[in-house]
Coordinates of C-alpha atoms in Angstrom, one line a residue:
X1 CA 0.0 0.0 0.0
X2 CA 1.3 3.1 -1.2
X3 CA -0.1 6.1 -0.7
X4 CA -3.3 4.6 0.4
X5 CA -3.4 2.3 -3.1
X6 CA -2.5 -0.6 -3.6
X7 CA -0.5 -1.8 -6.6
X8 CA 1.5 -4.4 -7.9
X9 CA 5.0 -4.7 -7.7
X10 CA 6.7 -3.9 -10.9
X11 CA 10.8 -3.6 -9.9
X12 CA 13.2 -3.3 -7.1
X13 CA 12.7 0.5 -6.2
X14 CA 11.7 2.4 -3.1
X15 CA 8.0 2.6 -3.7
X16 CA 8.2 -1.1 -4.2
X17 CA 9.3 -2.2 -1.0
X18 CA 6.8 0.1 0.7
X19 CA 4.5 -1.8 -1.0
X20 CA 5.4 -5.2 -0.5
X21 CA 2.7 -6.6 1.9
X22 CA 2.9 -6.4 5.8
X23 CA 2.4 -10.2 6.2
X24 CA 5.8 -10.6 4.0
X25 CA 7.5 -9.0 6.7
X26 CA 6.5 -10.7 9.2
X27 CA 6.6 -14.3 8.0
X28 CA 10.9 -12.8 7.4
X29 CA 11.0 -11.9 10.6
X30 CA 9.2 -14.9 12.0
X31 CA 11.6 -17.3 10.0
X32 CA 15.0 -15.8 10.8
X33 CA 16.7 -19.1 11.3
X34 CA 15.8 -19.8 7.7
X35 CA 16.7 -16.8 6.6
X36 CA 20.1 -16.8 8.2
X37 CA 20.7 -21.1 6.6
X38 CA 20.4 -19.2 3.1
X39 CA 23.0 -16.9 3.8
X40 CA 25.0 -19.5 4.5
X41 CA 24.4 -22.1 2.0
X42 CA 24.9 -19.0 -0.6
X43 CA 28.4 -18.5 0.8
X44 CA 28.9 -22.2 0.9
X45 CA 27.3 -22.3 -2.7
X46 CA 29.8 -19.5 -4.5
X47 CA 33.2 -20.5 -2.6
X48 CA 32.7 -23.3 -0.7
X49 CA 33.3 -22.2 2.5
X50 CA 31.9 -19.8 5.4
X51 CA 33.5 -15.6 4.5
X52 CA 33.1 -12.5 5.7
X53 CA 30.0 -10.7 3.8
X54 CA 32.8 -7.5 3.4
X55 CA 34.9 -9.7 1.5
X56 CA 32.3 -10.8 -0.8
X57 CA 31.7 -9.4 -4.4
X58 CA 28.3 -7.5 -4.9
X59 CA 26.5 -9.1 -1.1
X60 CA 23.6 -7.9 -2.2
X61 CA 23.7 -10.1 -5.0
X62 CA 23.4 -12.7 -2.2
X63 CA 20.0 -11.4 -2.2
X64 CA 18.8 -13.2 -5.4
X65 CA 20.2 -16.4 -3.7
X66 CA 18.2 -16.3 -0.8
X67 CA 15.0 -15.1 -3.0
X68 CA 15.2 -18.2 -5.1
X69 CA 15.5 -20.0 -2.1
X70 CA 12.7 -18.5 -0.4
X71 CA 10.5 -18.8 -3.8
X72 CA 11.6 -22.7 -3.7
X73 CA 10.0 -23.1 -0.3
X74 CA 7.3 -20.8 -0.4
X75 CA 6.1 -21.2 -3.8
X76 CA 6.5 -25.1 -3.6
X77 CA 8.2 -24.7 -7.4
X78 CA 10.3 -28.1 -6.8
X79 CA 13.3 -27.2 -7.9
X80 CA 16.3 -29.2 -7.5
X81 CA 18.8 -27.4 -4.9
X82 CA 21.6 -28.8 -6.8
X83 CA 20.7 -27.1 -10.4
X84 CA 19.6 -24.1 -8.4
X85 CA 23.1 -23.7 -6.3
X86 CA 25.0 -24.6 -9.6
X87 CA 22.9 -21.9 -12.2
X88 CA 23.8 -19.3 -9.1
X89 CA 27.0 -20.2 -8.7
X90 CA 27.7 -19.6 -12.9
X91 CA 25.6 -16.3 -12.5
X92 CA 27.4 -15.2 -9.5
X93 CA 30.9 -15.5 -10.8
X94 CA 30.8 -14.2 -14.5
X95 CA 28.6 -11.1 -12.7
X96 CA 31.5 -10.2 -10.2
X97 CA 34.5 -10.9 -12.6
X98 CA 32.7 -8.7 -15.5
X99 CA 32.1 -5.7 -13.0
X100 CA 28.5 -6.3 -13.6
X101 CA 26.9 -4.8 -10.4
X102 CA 28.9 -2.1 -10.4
X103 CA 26.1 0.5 -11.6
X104 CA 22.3 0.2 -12.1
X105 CA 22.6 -2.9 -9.6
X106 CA 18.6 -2.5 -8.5
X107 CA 17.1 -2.8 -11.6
X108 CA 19.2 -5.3 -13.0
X109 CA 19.0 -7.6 -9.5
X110 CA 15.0 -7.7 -10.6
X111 CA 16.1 -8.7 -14.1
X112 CA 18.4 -11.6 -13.1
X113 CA 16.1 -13.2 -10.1
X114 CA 13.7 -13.6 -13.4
X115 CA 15.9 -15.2 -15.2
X116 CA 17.7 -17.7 -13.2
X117 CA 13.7 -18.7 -12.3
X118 CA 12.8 -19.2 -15.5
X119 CA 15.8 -21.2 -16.1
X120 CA 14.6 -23.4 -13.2
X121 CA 11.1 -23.4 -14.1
X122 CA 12.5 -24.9 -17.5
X123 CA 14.3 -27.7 -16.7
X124 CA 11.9 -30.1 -16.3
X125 CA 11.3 -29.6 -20.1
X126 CA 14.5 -30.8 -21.1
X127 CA 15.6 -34.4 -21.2
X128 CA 19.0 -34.3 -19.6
X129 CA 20.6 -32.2 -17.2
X130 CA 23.6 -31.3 -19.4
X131 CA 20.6 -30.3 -22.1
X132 CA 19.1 -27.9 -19.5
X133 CA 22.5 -26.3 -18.6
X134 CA 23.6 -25.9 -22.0
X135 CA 20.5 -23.4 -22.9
X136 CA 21.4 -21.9 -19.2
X137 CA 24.4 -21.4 -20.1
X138 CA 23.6 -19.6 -23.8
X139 CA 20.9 -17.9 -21.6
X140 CA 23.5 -16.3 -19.3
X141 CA 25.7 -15.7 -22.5
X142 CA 23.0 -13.3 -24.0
X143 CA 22.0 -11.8 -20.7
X144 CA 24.7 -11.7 -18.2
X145 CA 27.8 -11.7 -20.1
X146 CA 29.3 -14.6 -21.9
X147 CA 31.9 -15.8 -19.2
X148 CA 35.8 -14.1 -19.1
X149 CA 38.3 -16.5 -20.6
X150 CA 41.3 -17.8 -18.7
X151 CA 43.6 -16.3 -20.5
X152 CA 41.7 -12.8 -19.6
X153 CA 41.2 -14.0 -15.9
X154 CA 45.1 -15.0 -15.9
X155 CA 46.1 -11.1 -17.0
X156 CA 43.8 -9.9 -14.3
X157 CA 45.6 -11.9 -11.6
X158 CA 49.0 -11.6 -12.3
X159 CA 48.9 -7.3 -12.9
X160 CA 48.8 -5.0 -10.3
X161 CA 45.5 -6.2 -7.8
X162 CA 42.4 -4.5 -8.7
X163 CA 40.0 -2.4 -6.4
X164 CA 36.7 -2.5 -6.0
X165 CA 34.3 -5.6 -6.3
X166 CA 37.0 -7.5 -9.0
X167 CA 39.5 -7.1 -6.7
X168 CA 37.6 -9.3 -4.3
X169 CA 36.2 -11.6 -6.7
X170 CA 39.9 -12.5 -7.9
X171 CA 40.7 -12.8 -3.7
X172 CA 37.8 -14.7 -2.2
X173 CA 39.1 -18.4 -3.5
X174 CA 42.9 -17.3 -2.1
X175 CA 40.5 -17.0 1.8
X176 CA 37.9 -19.3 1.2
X177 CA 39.3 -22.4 -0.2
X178 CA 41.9 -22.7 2.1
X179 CA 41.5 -24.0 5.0
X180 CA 44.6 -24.2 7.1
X181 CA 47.9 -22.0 7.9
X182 CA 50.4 -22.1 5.0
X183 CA 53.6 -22.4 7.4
X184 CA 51.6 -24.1 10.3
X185 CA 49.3 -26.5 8.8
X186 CA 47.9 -27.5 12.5
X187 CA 46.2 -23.8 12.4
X188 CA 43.0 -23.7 11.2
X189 CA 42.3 -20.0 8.8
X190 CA 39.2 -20.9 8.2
X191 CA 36.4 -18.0 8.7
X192 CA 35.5 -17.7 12.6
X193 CA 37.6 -20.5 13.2
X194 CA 41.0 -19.5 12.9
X195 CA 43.0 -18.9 16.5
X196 CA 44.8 -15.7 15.3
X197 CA 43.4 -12.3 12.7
X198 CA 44.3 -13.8 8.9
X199 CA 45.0 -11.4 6.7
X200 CA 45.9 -11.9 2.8
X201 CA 50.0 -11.5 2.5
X202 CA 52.7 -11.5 -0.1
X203 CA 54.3 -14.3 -1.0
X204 CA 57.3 -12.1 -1.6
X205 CA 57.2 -9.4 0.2
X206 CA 57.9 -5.6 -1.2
X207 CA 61.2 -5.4 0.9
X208 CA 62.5 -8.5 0.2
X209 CA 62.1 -7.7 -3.6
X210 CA 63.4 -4.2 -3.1
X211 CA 66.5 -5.3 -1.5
X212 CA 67.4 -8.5 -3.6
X213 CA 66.1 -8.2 -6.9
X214 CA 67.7 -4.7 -9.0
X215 CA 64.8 -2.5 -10.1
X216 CA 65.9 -2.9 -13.8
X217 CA 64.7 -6.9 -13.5
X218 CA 61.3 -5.0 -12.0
X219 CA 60.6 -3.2 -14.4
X220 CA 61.4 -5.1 -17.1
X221 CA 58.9 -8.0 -15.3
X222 CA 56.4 -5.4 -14.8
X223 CA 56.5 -4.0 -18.3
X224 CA 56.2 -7.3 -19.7
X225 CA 53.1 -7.8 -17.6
X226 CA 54.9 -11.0 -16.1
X227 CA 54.0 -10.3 -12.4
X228 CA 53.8 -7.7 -10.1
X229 CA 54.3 -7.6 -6.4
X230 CA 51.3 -6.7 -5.6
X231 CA 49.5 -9.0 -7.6
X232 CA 46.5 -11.6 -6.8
X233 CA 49.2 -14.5 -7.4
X234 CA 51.6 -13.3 -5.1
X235 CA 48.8 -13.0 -2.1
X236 CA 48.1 -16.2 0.3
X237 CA 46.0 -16.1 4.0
X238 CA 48.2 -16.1 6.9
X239 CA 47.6 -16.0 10.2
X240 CA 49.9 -13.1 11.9
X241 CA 51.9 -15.6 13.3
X242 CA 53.3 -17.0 10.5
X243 CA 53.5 -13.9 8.2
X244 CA 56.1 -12.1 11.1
X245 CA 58.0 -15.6 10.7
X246 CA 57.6 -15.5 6.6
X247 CA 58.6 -12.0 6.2
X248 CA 61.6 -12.2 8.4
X249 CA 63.2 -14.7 5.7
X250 CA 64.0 -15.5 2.2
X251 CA 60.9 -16.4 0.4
X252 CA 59.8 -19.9 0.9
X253 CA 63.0 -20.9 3.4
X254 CA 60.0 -20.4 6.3
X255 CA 58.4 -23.3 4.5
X256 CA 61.8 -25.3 3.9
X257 CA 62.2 -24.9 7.7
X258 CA 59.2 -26.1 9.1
X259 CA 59.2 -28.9 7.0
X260 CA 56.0 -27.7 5.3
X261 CA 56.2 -29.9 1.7
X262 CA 54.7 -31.2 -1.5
X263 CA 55.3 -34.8 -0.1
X264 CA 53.8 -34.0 3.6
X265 CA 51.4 -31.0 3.0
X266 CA 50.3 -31.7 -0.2
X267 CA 47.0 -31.2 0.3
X268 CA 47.5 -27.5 2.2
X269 CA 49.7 -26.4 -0.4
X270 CA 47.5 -26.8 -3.3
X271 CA 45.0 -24.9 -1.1
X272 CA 46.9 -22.2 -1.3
X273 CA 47.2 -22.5 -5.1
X274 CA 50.9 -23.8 -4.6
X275 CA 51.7 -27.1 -7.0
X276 CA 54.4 -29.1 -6.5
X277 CA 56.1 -26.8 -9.3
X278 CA 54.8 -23.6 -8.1
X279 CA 57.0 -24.9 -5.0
X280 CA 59.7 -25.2 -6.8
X281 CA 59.5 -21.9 -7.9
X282 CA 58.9 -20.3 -4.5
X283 CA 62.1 -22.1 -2.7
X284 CA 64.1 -20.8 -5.3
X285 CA 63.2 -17.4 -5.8
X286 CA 66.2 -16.0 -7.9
X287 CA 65.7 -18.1 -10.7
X288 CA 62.5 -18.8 -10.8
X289 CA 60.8 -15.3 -10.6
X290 CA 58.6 -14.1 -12.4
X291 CA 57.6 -17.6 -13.4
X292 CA 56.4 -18.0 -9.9
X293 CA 53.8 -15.9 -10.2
X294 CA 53.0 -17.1 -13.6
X295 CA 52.5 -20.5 -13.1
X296 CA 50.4 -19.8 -9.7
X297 CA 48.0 -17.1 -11.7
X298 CA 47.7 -19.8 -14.0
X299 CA 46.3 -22.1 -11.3
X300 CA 43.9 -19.3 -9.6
X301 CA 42.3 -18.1 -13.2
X302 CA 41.5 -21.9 -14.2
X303 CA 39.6 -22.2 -10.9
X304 CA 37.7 -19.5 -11.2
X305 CA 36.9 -20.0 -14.8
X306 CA 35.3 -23.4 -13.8
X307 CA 33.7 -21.3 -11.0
X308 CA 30.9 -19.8 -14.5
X309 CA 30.5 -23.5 -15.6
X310 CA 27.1 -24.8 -14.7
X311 CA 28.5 -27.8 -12.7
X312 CA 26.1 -30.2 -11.1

């Protein structure tokens, strides 16, 4: 009721949420556990694993999540959770790493909650799953954006680190799929789990750089667009700890000396976007920059460019 008539809701503006119904409101409020298990499973459903909402790309995006959600439940539409978490999931990630959200966010929120539910309202139409997420997947194309290549995800995470909502989008799998301390693999980093603040830090650090490397080999790196120090791939989670040890020492000879290995931390290491040759490259930092932060960009853009696949 809006200005004592009633009308129909016709987009996401100010009007339109005075006129959304009293009883919506309360049956929100009167559900807030609910509520609160979308949120969640949306964080779970983009990355994963449990993050802080500022380190998220476009949180109010999380809003079309929990709508569809809500719709499932309240609307009875039967849609399967799984197609549902993995259409979001390729919406989600081609709208943050094409800067989608980053004007005109309202009306195009309204748009996109239509679309992903017509895509689920369509899938019962189509013989096969991988039938149904093949037109998804053209559908996004047309209306989202067709989805960033590697190679154009690569450039963005080896150059300088972006601001702004790209910035985190390239950052959130660096906190979110790992889940324990690169130097002390005991320590748990996960969100409200960790024993210590974790903060994203370099790899090799501006000082250490500065001091050992001359700033003709810099510049020539940086010109060449073959890493920069302040770049996506040279960023890993660290608890406070670990990073005073770390930064106190020649790249990687923190890990050499706590015994921290492909062989005996494997599974921590490629957490952290570290293969046994990005290792390699780390514990021998002279000779193997810039390809360090090549071959671990390399690693970071082909996970997030299966992150816009419609997986099931």
């Amino acid at each position: 009721m809006v200005g004592g008539k009633a009308r129909s809701v016709s987009s996401v503006k100010s009007g339109d949420l005075l006129a959304t119904p009293t009883q919506h409101w309360k049956d929100v409020i009167g559900k807030t556990d609910q509520f609160a298990s979308y949120i969640k499973d949306f964080q779970i459903c983009v990355s994963g694993n449990r993050f802080a909402m500022n380190d998220c790309p476009y949180p109010i995006s999380a809003g079309i999540y929990v709508g569809l959600r809500w719709t499932n439940a309240a609307d009875v539409r039967d849609w399967s959770l799984d197609s549902l978490n993995a259409l979001y999931r390729a919406f989600f990630w081609r709208n943050a790493l094409r800067s989608r959200y980053d004007q005109g966010f309202l009306t195009k929120m309204s748009t996109d909650m239509k679309l992903l539910a017509s895509l689920l309202d369509k899938q019962a139409s189509y013989p096969t799953y991988g039938a149904w997420a093949a037109h998804s997947a053209t559908a996004l194309d047309e209306e989202v954006g067709i989805a960033p290549s590697e190679d154009e995800i690569y450039q963005r995470v080896i150059d300088t680190r972006p601001a702004g909502a790209l910035g985190k989008a390239l950052m959130l799998p660096l906190l979110t799929q790992t889940e324990n301390d690169i130097l002390d693999p005991s320590k748990s980093i996960s969100f409200g789990k960790s024993p210590e603040r974790v903060d994203l830090h370099h790899l090799f650090p501006t000082a250490w750089l500065k001091d050992n490397i001359s700033s003709a080999i810099l510049e020539e790196w940086y010109s060449n667009s073959s890493g920069s120090v302040d770049c996506v791939a040279n960023l890993t989670p660290m608890i406070q700890s670990s990073n005073i040890k770390w930064r106190a020492k020649v790249p990687g000879k923190a890990l050499a000396d706590a015994d921290v290995t492909p062989n005996h931390h494997g599974k921590t290491l490629r957490a952290h976007f570290i293969s046994s040759e990005v290792y390699d490259n780390l514990i021998s930092p002279h000779s193997a920059l810039p390809v360090f932060w090549q071959s671990r960009a390399r690693l970071i853009a082909t996970e997030l460019r299966s992150r816009m696949e419609l997986q099931g």
